[in-house]
Amino acid sequence: MTARAVDELVEALGIEVDPELLVLALTHRSFAHEAGGIPTNERLEFLGDSVLGVIVTEHLYRTHPDRAEGDLAKMRAATVSQRALSVVAREMGLGEYLLLGRGEQTTGGHDKDSILCDTLEAVIGAVYLCHGLEPTRAFVERIVGGRLTDAAGLGAGLDWKTSVQELAAERGLGAPEYRIEATGPDHQRHFTSTLMLGDQSWGVGEGSAKKIAEQRAAEQAYRALEEGTASDDVPHEA
């Protein structure tokens, strides 16, 4: 990675980061393996995930004093989910700077939700090591602030799986069952989830991860339950 690329990314981040730490944060295990077993970003990701969780949790606790613990947990999950963080990473252009092995490059690794999310957490870990908690708090609140604001008004969309489970229970329909189908090679799996209540399908969702597919199926099922129309009776959404 060139010094110019590092400078460009630092400018995009809006905060100084030690160049060596920043390159480490961008180093996916596929690249590290091909480079002879150099360190990967996984330890920084572990750190950044914890730091992010503390900052988001405290922010929600302080800004929503009247919300119950369950609501706060859902709001946090919506803010730090793989899907949400990958969107933030794309907005920052993080995918352009990833250090990936040849296999990941050829299969679109620069735009995979899982890799973008993990890398963003690693960058947060690097920022924390360079600056400590308070500057990292300002950085995190700046990059995910919009998600924190949006989370307060998401309602059922904070956690579609929990919301549809609660709605199904209210209507005496039993617990949802998710039937998963996976296609594609191991490095590029595609999942389809069908939400069943009894012997009837109420929602179908697809995604690059099982959790994403299940959440999309749950969202469709929740809306179908509210409308009283099972997905067996309407076209399935991709």
GROMACS .gro file of C-alpha atoms in nm, residues 9-214:
model
  206
    9LEU     CA    1  -0.759   0.719   0.361
   10VAL     CA    2  -0.651   0.924   0.662
   11GLU     CA    3  -0.813   1.227   0.498
   12ALA     CA    4  -1.131   1.027   0.437
   13LEU     CA    5  -1.134   0.911   0.800
   14GLY     CA    6  -1.084   1.264   0.928
   15ILE     CA    7  -0.843   1.157   1.203
   16GLU     CA    8  -0.472   1.079   1.210
   17VAL     CA    9  -0.379   0.711   1.243
   18ASP     CA   10  -0.032   0.559   1.263
   19PRO     CA   11   0.042   0.441   0.906
   20GLU     CA   12   0.162   0.096   1.015
   21LEU     CA   13  -0.149   0.041   1.228
   22LEU     CA   14  -0.373   0.161   0.947
   23VAL     CA   15  -0.216  -0.081   0.698
   24LEU     CA   16  -0.256  -0.360   0.952
   25ALA     CA   17  -0.624  -0.269   0.993
   26LEU     CA   18  -0.668  -0.314   0.618
   27THR     CA   19  -0.488  -0.649   0.597
   28HIS     CA   20  -0.735  -0.931   0.542
   29ARG     CA   21  -0.625  -1.283   0.630
   30SER     CA   22  -0.634  -1.386   0.262
   31PHE     CA   23  -0.366  -1.127   0.181
   32ALA     CA   24  -0.164  -1.215   0.490
   33HIS     CA   25  -0.163  -1.582   0.395
   34GLU     CA   26  -0.040  -1.512   0.042
   35ALA     CA   27   0.226  -1.276   0.180
   36GLY     CA   28   0.383  -1.551   0.388
   37GLY     CA   29   0.184  -1.534   0.708
   38ILE     CA   30   0.219  -1.168   0.803
   39PRO     CA   31  -0.013  -1.033   1.079
   40THR     CA   32  -0.380  -0.982   0.994
   41ASN     CA   33  -0.635  -0.725   1.108
   42GLU     CA   34  -0.823  -0.976   1.323
   43ARG     CA   35  -0.679  -0.864   1.659
   44LEU     CA   36  -0.757  -0.501   1.578
   45GLU     CA   37  -1.106  -0.606   1.472
   46PHE     CA   38  -1.155  -0.777   1.810
   47LEU     CA   39  -1.050  -0.458   1.990
   48GLY     CA   40  -1.251  -0.227   1.768
   49ASP     CA   41  -1.566  -0.434   1.808
   50SER     CA   42  -1.546  -0.396   2.187
   51VAL     CA   43  -1.467  -0.024   2.174
   52LEU     CA   44  -1.752   0.036   1.929
   53GLY     CA   45  -1.993  -0.154   2.152
   54VAL     CA   46  -1.903   0.050   2.460
   55ILE     CA   47  -1.931   0.384   2.279
   56VAL     CA   48  -2.264   0.304   2.114
   57THR     CA   49  -2.409   0.156   2.433
   58GLU     CA   50  -2.313   0.458   2.644
   59HIS     CA   51  -2.444   0.697   2.379
   60LEU     CA   52  -2.781   0.523   2.371
   61TYR     CA   53  -2.797   0.504   2.752
   62ARG     CA   54  -2.734   0.877   2.789
   63THR     CA   55  -2.952   1.002   2.503
   64HIS     CA   56  -3.257   0.779   2.566
   65PRO     CA   57  -3.312   0.783   2.946
   66ASP     CA   58  -3.673   0.668   2.915
   67ARG     CA   59  -3.616   0.366   2.687
   68ALA     CA   60  -3.623   0.016   2.833
   69GLU     CA   61  -3.318  -0.211   2.827
   70GLY     CA   62  -3.472  -0.425   2.554
   71ASP     CA   63  -3.525  -0.124   2.328
   72LEU     CA   64  -3.169  -0.004   2.388
   73ALA     CA   65  -3.033  -0.349   2.301
   74LYS     CA   66  -3.228  -0.351   1.975
   75MET     CA   67  -3.111   0.000   1.888
   76ARG     CA   68  -2.751  -0.099   1.952
   77ALA     CA   69  -2.788  -0.412   1.737
   78ALA     CA   70  -2.935  -0.207   1.452
   79THR     CA   71  -2.645   0.039   1.471
   80VAL     CA   72  -2.353  -0.207   1.489
   81SER     CA   73  -2.491  -0.486   1.269
   82GLN     CA   74  -2.281  -0.617   0.983
   83ARG     CA   75  -2.525  -0.467   0.736
   84ALA     CA   76  -2.518  -0.121   0.899
   85LEU     CA   77  -2.140  -0.107   0.938
   86SER     CA   78  -2.080  -0.223   0.582
   87VAL     CA   79  -2.289   0.072   0.462
   88VAL     CA   80  -2.074   0.308   0.670
   89ALA     CA   81  -1.758   0.148   0.528
   90ARG     CA   82  -1.886   0.198   0.172
   91GLU     CA   83  -1.967   0.562   0.241
   92MET     CA   84  -1.606   0.608   0.355
   93GLY     CA   85  -1.472   0.430   0.045
   94LEU     CA   86  -1.295   0.176   0.266
   95GLY     CA   87  -1.325  -0.100   0.007
   96GLU     CA   88  -1.081   0.075  -0.225
   97TYR     CA   89  -0.800   0.034   0.028
   98LEU     CA   90  -0.847  -0.327   0.141
   99LEU     CA   91  -0.550  -0.562   0.117
  100LEU     CA   92  -0.701  -0.887  -0.012
  101GLY     CA   93  -0.567  -1.211  -0.151
  102ARG     CA   94  -0.620  -1.293  -0.516
  103GLY     CA   95  -0.915  -1.519  -0.445
  104GLU     CA   96  -1.104  -1.253  -0.251
  105GLN     CA   97  -1.022  -0.992  -0.514
  106THR     CA   98  -1.171  -1.202  -0.793
  107THR     CA   99  -1.489  -1.278  -0.597
  108GLY     CA  100  -1.570  -0.918  -0.508
  109GLY     CA  101  -1.418  -0.910  -0.161
  110HIS     CA  102  -1.382  -0.532  -0.178
  111ASP     CA  103  -1.761  -0.505  -0.152
  112LYS     CA  104  -1.851  -0.794   0.079
  113ASP     CA  105  -2.051  -0.690   0.384
  114SER     CA  106  -1.856  -0.917   0.618
  115ILE     CA  107  -1.512  -0.796   0.508
  116LEU     CA  108  -1.613  -0.428   0.508
  117CYS     CA  109  -1.767  -0.458   0.854
  118ASP     CA  110  -1.466  -0.638   1.001
  119THR     CA  111  -1.226  -0.387   0.846
  120LEU     CA  112  -1.417  -0.089   0.981
  121GLU     CA  113  -1.402  -0.241   1.330
  122ALA     CA  114  -1.027  -0.291   1.284
  123VAL     CA  115  -0.989   0.075   1.184
  124ILE     CA  116  -1.178   0.175   1.500
  125GLY     CA  117  -0.936  -0.041   1.697
  126ALA     CA  118  -0.643   0.137   1.534
  127VAL     CA  119  -0.791   0.479   1.611
  128TYR     CA  120  -0.836   0.375   1.973
  129LEU     CA  121  -0.474   0.261   2.007
  130CYS     CA  122  -0.353   0.589   1.860
  131HIS     CA  123  -0.579   0.831   2.049
  132GLY     CA  124  -0.757   0.664   2.341
  133LEU     CA  125  -1.127   0.666   2.423
  134GLU     CA  126  -1.249   1.023   2.389
  135PRO     CA  127  -1.115   1.100   2.039
  136THR     CA  128  -1.234   0.754   1.931
  137ARG     CA  129  -1.577   0.832   2.075
  138ALA     CA  130  -1.593   1.149   1.864
  139PHE     CA  131  -1.484   0.952   1.555
  140VAL     CA  132  -1.739   0.674   1.610
  141GLU     CA  133  -2.025   0.913   1.682
  142ARG     CA  134  -1.939   1.104   1.366
  143ILE     CA  135  -1.937   0.801   1.136
  144VAL     CA  136  -2.239   0.617   1.285
  145GLY     CA  137  -2.431   0.916   1.423
  146GLY     CA  138  -2.694   0.894   1.151
  147ARG     CA  139  -2.760   0.529   1.232
  148LEU     CA  140  -2.793   0.609   1.601
  149THR     CA  141  -3.051   0.874   1.521
  150ASP     CA  142  -3.239   0.651   1.278
  151ALA     CA  143  -3.244   0.360   1.524
  152ALA     CA  144  -3.465   0.554   1.765
  153GLY     CA  145  -3.748   0.557   1.510
  154LEU     CA  146  -3.717   0.211   1.356
  155GLY     CA  147  -3.979   0.043   1.575
  156ALA     CA  148  -4.022  -0.317   1.464
  157GLY     CA  149  -3.732  -0.273   1.223
  158LEU     CA  150  -3.485  -0.262   1.509
  159ASP     CA  151  -3.494  -0.642   1.510
  160TRP     CA  152  -3.731  -0.800   1.262
  161LYS     CA  153  -3.674  -1.152   1.398
  162THR     CA  154  -3.776  -1.057   1.751
  163SER     CA  155  -4.063  -0.840   1.629
  164VAL     CA  156  -4.214  -1.113   1.410
  165GLN     CA  157  -4.174  -1.368   1.691
  166GLU     CA  158  -4.365  -1.139   1.929
  167LEU     CA  159  -4.637  -1.067   1.673
  168ALA     CA  160  -4.679  -1.435   1.589
  169ALA     CA  161  -4.711  -1.518   1.958
  170GLU     CA  162  -4.975  -1.249   2.005
  171ARG     CA  163  -5.179  -1.411   1.727
  172GLY     CA  164  -5.134  -1.766   1.854
  173LEU     CA  165  -4.936  -1.876   1.548
  174GLY     CA  166  -4.648  -2.037   1.735
  175ALA     CA  167  -4.276  -1.977   1.699
  176PRO     CA  168  -4.124  -1.898   1.357
  177GLU     CA  169  -3.905  -2.159   1.190
  178TYR     CA  170  -3.636  -2.052   0.943
  179ARG     CA  171  -3.557  -2.290   0.659
  180ILE     CA  172  -3.220  -2.212   0.505
  181GLU     CA  173  -3.087  -2.298   0.162
  182ALA     CA  174  -2.728  -2.219   0.068
  183THR     CA  175  -2.586  -2.206  -0.283
  184GLY     CA  176  -2.252  -2.119  -0.439
  185PRO     CA  177  -1.893  -2.208  -0.346
  186ASP     CA  178  -1.770  -2.179   0.013
  187HIS     CA  179  -1.601  -1.845  -0.050
  188GLN     CA  180  -1.913  -1.691  -0.206
  189ARG     CA  181  -2.218  -1.845  -0.041
  190HIS     CA  182  -2.566  -1.711  -0.106
  191PHE     CA  183  -2.841  -1.785   0.146
  192THR     CA  184  -3.218  -1.802   0.109
  193SER     CA  185  -3.429  -1.812   0.424
  194THR     CA  186  -3.798  -1.903   0.435
  195LEU     CA  187  -3.990  -1.816   0.751
  196MET     CA  188  -4.251  -2.076   0.835
  197LEU     CA  189  -4.536  -2.051   1.082
  198GLY     CA  190  -4.678  -2.400   1.102
  199ASP     CA  191  -4.691  -2.533   0.748
  200GLN     CA  192  -4.725  -2.192   0.585
  201SER     CA  193  -4.453  -1.964   0.446
  202TRP     CA  194  -4.483  -1.601   0.555
  203GLY     CA  195  -4.158  -1.452   0.435
  204VAL     CA  196  -3.858  -1.518   0.212
  205GLY     CA  197  -3.526  -1.333   0.229
  206GLU     CA  198  -3.188  -1.360   0.059
  207GLY     CA  199  -2.840  -1.242   0.147
  208SER     CA  200  -2.468  -1.308   0.161
  209ALA     CA  201  -2.500  -1.430   0.523
  210LYS     CA  202  -2.757  -1.648   0.696
  211LYS     CA  203  -2.841  -1.374   0.949
  212ILE     CA  204  -2.908  -1.123   0.673
  213ALA     CA  205  -3.137  -1.365   0.490
  214GLU     CA  206  -3.326  -1.442   0.811
   0.00000   0.00000   0.00000
